[in-house]
XYZ file of C-alpha atoms in Angstrom:
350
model
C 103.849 115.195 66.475
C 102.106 117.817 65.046
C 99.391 115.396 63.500
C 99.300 113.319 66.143
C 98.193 116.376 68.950
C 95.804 117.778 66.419
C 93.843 114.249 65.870
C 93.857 113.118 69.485
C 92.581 116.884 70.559
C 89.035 115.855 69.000
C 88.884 113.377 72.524
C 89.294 116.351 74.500
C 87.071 118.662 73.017
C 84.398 116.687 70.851
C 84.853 112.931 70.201
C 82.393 113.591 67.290
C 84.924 115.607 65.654
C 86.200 114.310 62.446
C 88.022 114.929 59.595
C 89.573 112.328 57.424
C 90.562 114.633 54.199
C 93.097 116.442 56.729
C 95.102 113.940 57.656
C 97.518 112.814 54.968
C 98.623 108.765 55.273
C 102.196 109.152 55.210
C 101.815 112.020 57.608
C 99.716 109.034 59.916
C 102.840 106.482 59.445
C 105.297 109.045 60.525
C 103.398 109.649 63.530
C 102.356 106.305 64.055
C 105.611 105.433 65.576
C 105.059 108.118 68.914
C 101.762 106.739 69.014
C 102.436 103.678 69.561
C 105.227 104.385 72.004
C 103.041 106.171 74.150
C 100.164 103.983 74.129
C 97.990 106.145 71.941
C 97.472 104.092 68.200
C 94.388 102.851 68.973
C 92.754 106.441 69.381
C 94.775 107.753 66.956
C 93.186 105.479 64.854
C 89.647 106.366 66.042
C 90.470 110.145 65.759
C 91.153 109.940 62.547
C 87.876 108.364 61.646
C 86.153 105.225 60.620
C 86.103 105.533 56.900
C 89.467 106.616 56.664
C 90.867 104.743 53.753
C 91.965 101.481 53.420
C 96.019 101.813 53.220
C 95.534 103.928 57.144
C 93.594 100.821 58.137
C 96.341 98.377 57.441
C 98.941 100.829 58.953
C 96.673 99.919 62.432
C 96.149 96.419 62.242
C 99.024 95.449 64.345
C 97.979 97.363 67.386
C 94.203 96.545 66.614
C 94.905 92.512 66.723
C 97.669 93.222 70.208
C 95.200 95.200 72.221
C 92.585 92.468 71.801
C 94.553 89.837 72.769
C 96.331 91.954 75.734
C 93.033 92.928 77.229
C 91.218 90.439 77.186
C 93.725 88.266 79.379
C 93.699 91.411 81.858
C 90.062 91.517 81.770
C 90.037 87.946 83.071
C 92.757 88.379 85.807
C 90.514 91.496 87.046
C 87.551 89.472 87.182
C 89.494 86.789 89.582
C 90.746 88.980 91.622
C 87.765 91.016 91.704
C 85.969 87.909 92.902
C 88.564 86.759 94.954
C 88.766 90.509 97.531
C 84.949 90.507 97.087
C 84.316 86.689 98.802
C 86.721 87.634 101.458
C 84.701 91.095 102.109
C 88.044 93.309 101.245
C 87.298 96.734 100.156
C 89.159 97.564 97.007
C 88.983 99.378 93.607
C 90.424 98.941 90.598
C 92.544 101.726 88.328
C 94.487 102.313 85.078
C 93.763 99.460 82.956
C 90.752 98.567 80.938
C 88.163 99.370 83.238
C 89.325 103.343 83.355
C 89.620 103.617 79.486
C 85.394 102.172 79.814
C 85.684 105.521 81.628
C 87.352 107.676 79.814
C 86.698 106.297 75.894
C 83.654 103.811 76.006
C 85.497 100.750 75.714
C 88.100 98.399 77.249
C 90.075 98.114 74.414
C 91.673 101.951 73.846
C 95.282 100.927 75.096
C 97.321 98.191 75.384
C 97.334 96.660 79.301
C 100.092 94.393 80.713
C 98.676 94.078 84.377
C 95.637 95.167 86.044
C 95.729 97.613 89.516
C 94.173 96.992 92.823
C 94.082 99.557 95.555
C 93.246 98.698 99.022
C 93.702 100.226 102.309
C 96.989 99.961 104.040
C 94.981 98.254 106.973
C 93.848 95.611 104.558
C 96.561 95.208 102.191
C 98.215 91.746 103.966
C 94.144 90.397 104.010
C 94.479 91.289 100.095
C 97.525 89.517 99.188
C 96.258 86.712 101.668
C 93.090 86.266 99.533
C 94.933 86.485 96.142
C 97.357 83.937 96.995
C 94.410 81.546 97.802
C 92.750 82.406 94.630
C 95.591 80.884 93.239
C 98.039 83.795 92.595
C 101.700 84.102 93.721
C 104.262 86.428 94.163
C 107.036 86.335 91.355
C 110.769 85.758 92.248
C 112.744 88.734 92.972
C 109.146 91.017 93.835
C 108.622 90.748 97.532
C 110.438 92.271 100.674
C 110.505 95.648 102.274
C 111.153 97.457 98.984
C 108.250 96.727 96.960
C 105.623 96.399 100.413
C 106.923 99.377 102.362
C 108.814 101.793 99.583
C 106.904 101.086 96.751
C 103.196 100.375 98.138
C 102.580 97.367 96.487
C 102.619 93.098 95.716
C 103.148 92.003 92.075
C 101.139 88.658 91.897
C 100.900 86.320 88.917
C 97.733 85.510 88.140
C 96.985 81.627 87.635
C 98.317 80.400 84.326
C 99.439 83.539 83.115
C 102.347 85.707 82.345
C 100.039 88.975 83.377
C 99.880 90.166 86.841
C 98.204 91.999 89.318
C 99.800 95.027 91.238
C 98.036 95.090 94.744
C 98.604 98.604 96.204
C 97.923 100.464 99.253
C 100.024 103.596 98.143
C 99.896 105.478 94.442
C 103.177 107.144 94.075
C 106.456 106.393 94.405
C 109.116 108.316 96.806
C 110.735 111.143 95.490
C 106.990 112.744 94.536
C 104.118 113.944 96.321
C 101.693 110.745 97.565
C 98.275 110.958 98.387
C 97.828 111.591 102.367
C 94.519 109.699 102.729
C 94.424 106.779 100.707
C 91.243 105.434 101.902
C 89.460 108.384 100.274
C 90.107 106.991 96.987
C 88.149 103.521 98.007
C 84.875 106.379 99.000
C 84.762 107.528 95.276
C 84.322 104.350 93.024
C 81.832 103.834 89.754
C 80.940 100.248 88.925
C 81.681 99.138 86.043
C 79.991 96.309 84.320
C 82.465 93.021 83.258
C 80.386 89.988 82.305
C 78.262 89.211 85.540
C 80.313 90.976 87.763
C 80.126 94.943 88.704
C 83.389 95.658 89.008
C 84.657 98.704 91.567
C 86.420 101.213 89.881
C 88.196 104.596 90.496
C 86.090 107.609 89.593
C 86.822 110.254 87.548
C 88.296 112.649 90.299
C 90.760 109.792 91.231
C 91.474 108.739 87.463
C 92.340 112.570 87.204
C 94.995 112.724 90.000
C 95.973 109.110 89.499
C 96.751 110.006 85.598
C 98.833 113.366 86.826
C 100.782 111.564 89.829
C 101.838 108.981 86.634
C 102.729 111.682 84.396
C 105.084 113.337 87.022
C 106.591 109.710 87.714
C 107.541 109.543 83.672
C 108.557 112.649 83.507
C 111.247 112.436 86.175
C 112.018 109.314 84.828
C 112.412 110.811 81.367
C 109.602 108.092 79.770
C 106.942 108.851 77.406
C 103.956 109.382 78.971
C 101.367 111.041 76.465
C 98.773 108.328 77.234
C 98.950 109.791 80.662
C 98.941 113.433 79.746
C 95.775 112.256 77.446
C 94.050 110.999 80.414
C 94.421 114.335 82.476
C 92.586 116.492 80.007
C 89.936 113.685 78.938
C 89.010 113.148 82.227
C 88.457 116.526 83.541
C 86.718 117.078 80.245
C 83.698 114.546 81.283
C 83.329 116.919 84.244
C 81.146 119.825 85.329
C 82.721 123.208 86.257
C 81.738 122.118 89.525
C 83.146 118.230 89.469
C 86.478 120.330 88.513
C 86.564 122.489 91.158
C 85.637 119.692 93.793
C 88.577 117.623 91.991
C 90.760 120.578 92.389
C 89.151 120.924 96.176
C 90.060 117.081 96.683
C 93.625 117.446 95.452
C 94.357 120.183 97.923
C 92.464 117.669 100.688
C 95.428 115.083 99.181
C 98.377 117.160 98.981
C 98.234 116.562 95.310
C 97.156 120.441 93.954
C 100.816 121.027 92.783
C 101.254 117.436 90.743
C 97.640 117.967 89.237
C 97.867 121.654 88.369
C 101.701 120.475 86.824
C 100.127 117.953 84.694
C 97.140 119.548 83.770
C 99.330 122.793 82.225
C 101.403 120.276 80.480
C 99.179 118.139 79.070
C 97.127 121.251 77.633
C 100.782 122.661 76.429
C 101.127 119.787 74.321
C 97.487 119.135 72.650
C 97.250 122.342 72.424
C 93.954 123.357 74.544
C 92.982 125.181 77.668
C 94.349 124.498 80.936
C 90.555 122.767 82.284
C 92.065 124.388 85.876
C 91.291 127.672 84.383
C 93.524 130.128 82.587
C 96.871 130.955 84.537
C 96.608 128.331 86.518
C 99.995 127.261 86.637
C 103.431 128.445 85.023
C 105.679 125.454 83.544
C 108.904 125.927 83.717
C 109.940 124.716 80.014
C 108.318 125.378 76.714
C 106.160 123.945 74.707
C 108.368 122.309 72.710
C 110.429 121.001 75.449
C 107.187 120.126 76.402
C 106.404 117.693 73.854
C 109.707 116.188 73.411
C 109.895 115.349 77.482
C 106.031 114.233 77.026
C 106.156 112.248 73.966
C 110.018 110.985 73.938
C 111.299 111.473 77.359
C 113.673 112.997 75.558
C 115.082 116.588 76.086
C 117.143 118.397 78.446
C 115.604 116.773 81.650
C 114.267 118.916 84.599
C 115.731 118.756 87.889
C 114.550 116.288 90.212
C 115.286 118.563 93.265
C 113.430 122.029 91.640
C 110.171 119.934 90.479
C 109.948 118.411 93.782
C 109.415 122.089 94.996
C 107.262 122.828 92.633
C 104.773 119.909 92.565
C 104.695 120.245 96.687
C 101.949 122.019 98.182
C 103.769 122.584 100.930
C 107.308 122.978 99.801
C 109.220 123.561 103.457
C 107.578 120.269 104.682
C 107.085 118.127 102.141
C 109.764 118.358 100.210
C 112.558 117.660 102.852
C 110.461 114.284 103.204
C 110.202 113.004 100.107
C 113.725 113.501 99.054
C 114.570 111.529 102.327
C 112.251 108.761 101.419
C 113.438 108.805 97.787
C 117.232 108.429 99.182
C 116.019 105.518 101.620
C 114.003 103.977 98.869
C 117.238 104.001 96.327
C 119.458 102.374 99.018
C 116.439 99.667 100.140
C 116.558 98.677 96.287
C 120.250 98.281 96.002
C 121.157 96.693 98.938
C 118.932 94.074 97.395
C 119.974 93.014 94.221
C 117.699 90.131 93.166
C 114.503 92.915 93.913
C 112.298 93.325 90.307
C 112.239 96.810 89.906
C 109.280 97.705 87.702
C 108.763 99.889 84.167
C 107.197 103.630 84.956
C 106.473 103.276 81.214
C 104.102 99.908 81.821
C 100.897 99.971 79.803
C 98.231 102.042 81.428
C-alpha cells in the first residue's frame, strides 16, 4: 500500500509531481491489485507518470480499455436524463460519477462508473421519476416500494437499452449515519459542467466534499474499500481556498454533517499520509494508522462499532444518535420483510 499512498499523494498536493525512477514495476503490480479494488488504477497510473515504461503501461491496459467503455455509456444515460428533468423544468444536480471526477481530476474518465446520480428535492422527487419513466426509463424488478423511496431516498431506473442505471435521490445517506438536514441546499451550490451541447448541473466542490465523506463512513461501517472515496475528501478540499474550507466546514455544521466530514477528512489524511486540510488536531480517530489503511483499502480489520461511531460522527450525539439507530432498525426490518427488494452495493463505482 505503501506505493500506492505515496503515488496518489502527488493529486493531493501537486498533480505536477512526478517521479517515474521511484516507483519500481513489480512494486506497481503488487499494488495494482488495491488499486483497482478501490477504484483508483487509472490515477495510479497517471501518478506514476506518462513516460513510465512500457511493461507499467501494459500492466494498465485493462482498466484503461474498461473505463472507456463504462463511461461513456454513463455519460449518455446522464445526458437523457439530464434532458429529460430539464424539459419538464425539475430542478436537479448530478453527483459521483463522471461529471465530479471533471471536477476533481480534469476528465470523465478517472474511475470506473456503473450508474450515474440524480438529486432532487423531496418535493419533486415523484415529478422526477414521472419524467424519467416517460423518457423511456423504468424501474427494475425487485427496486421499488417503501424501502428504497422512503428508507433509502431513492428510484433505481434503467435507462433505455441499457444495463446502466440511474439512481434518482432526494436523500444522501443511508439510516444508521448522519443525513444531511436540508437537502435542497445542495441543489443552491451546483457548477455546470460541459457534456456535448448540454451544460450539465453538477454538485460543487463543498457538496462533492461532504458527499465523498458521508460515502466513506457508509463503507466503512460496511467494512468495503473505499479509498476512491477517502481520495476524493482530500482532493477536493485541496482545490479550495482557506476560506472555501472554512465555509465547507461552516456548511457541514449548517447540515449536521461536521462529525462525518471531520471523521473522513482525519482518515483519509491518516492513510495518504498528509495534513488533516481541517487544520491540525482537528479530530482524534479512534484506530491507527494502520488499522486505518487496512479498514480503508480492504475493509478488512477489526471493524469499529456501529453504535460508538454513530456517537462520534453525530454533532449532536443525545439527539441524533437515538434517531438514527431507530431508523437504521426500521430500515433493516422494511428490507426483510420484503424479500424480492434489490438491495444495492455501498462499494458501487463512484
Amino acid at each position: 500500500m505503501d506505493v500506492l499512498c505515496a503515488s496518489l499523494r502527488k493529486l493531493i498536493l501537486s498533480p505536477a509531481l512526478t517521479d517515474e525512477s521511484s516507483v519500481n514495476v513489480r512494486d506497481i503490480a503488487d499494488a495494482l491489485p488495491v488499486a483497482r479494488t478501490n477504484k483508483l488504477a487509472i490515477l495510479f497510473k497517471r501518478s506514476i507518470g506518462s513516460e513510465a515504461a512500457l511493461e507499467v503501461q501494459k500492466l494498465f491496459a485493462e482498466d484503461l480499455q474498461k473505463i472507456a467503455f463504462l463511461n461513456s455509456k454513463i455519460l449518455q444515460i446522464i445526458q437523457a436524463a439530464n434532458r429529460a428533468l430539464h424539459d419538464a423544468g425539475i430542478r436537479h444536480a448530478f453527483y459521483k460519477g463522471p461529471l465530479q471526477q471533471k471536477i476533481l481530476y480534469g476528465d470523465y474518465y478517472a474511475k470506473p462508473c456503473l450508474d450515474a446520480d440524480i438529486l432532487v428535492s423531496p418535493k419533486d422527487f415523484k415529478a422526477a421519476r414521472g419524467a424519467l419513466l416517460d423518457a423511456g426509463f423504468r424501474i427494475p424488478d425487485g427496486y421499488s416500494g417503501l424501502w428504497w423511496t422512503f428508507f433509502l431516498g431513492e428510484q433505481p431506473l434503467l435507462a433505455p437499452g441499457q444495463l446502466y442505471s440511474v439512481d434518482l435521490h432526494h436523500r444522501l445517506q443511508q439510516p444508521g449515519s448522519p443525513a444531511p438536514r436540508h437537502i435542497i441546499e445542495f441543489l443552491d451550490d451546483v457548477t455546470p459542467v460541459p457534456l456535448g451541447s448540454q451544460s450539465v448541473p453538477t454538485i460543487g466542490l463543498r457538496g462533492i466534499a461532504m458527499v465523498a465523506a458521508m460515502n466513506l463512513v457508509k463503507a466503512v461501517y460496511h467494512r468495503e474499500p473505499t479509498g476512491g472515496h477517502a481520495l476524493d475528501v482530500l482532493v477536493a478540499m485541496s482545490k479550495m481556498t482557506a476560506d472555501g474550507i472554512e465555509e465547507t466546514q461552516a456548511q457541514a455544521r449548517v447540515q449536521g454533517l461536521a462529525g462525518t466530514l471531520s471523521f473522513a477528512a482525519e482518515l483519509a489524511a491518516e492513510v495518504f499520509g498528509v495534513s488533516n486540510p481541517l487544520g491540525r488536531d482537528a479530530y482524534k480517530l479512534p484506530l491507527d494508522v494502520a488499522r486505518a489503511r487496512q479498514l480503508i483499502f480492504a475493509g478488512e480489520g477489526q471493524p469499529l462499532q456501529r453504535r460508538k461511531l454513530l456517537v462520534h460522527l453525530c454533532d449532536r450525539p443525545l439527539i441524533d444518535a437515538p434517531i438514527e439507530a431507530i431508523r437504521w432498525i426500521m430500515s433493516e426490518a422494511a428490507l426483510h420483510s420484503s424479500p424480492l427488494t434489490g438491495k444495492p452495493s455501498n462499494s458501487k463505482a463512484a
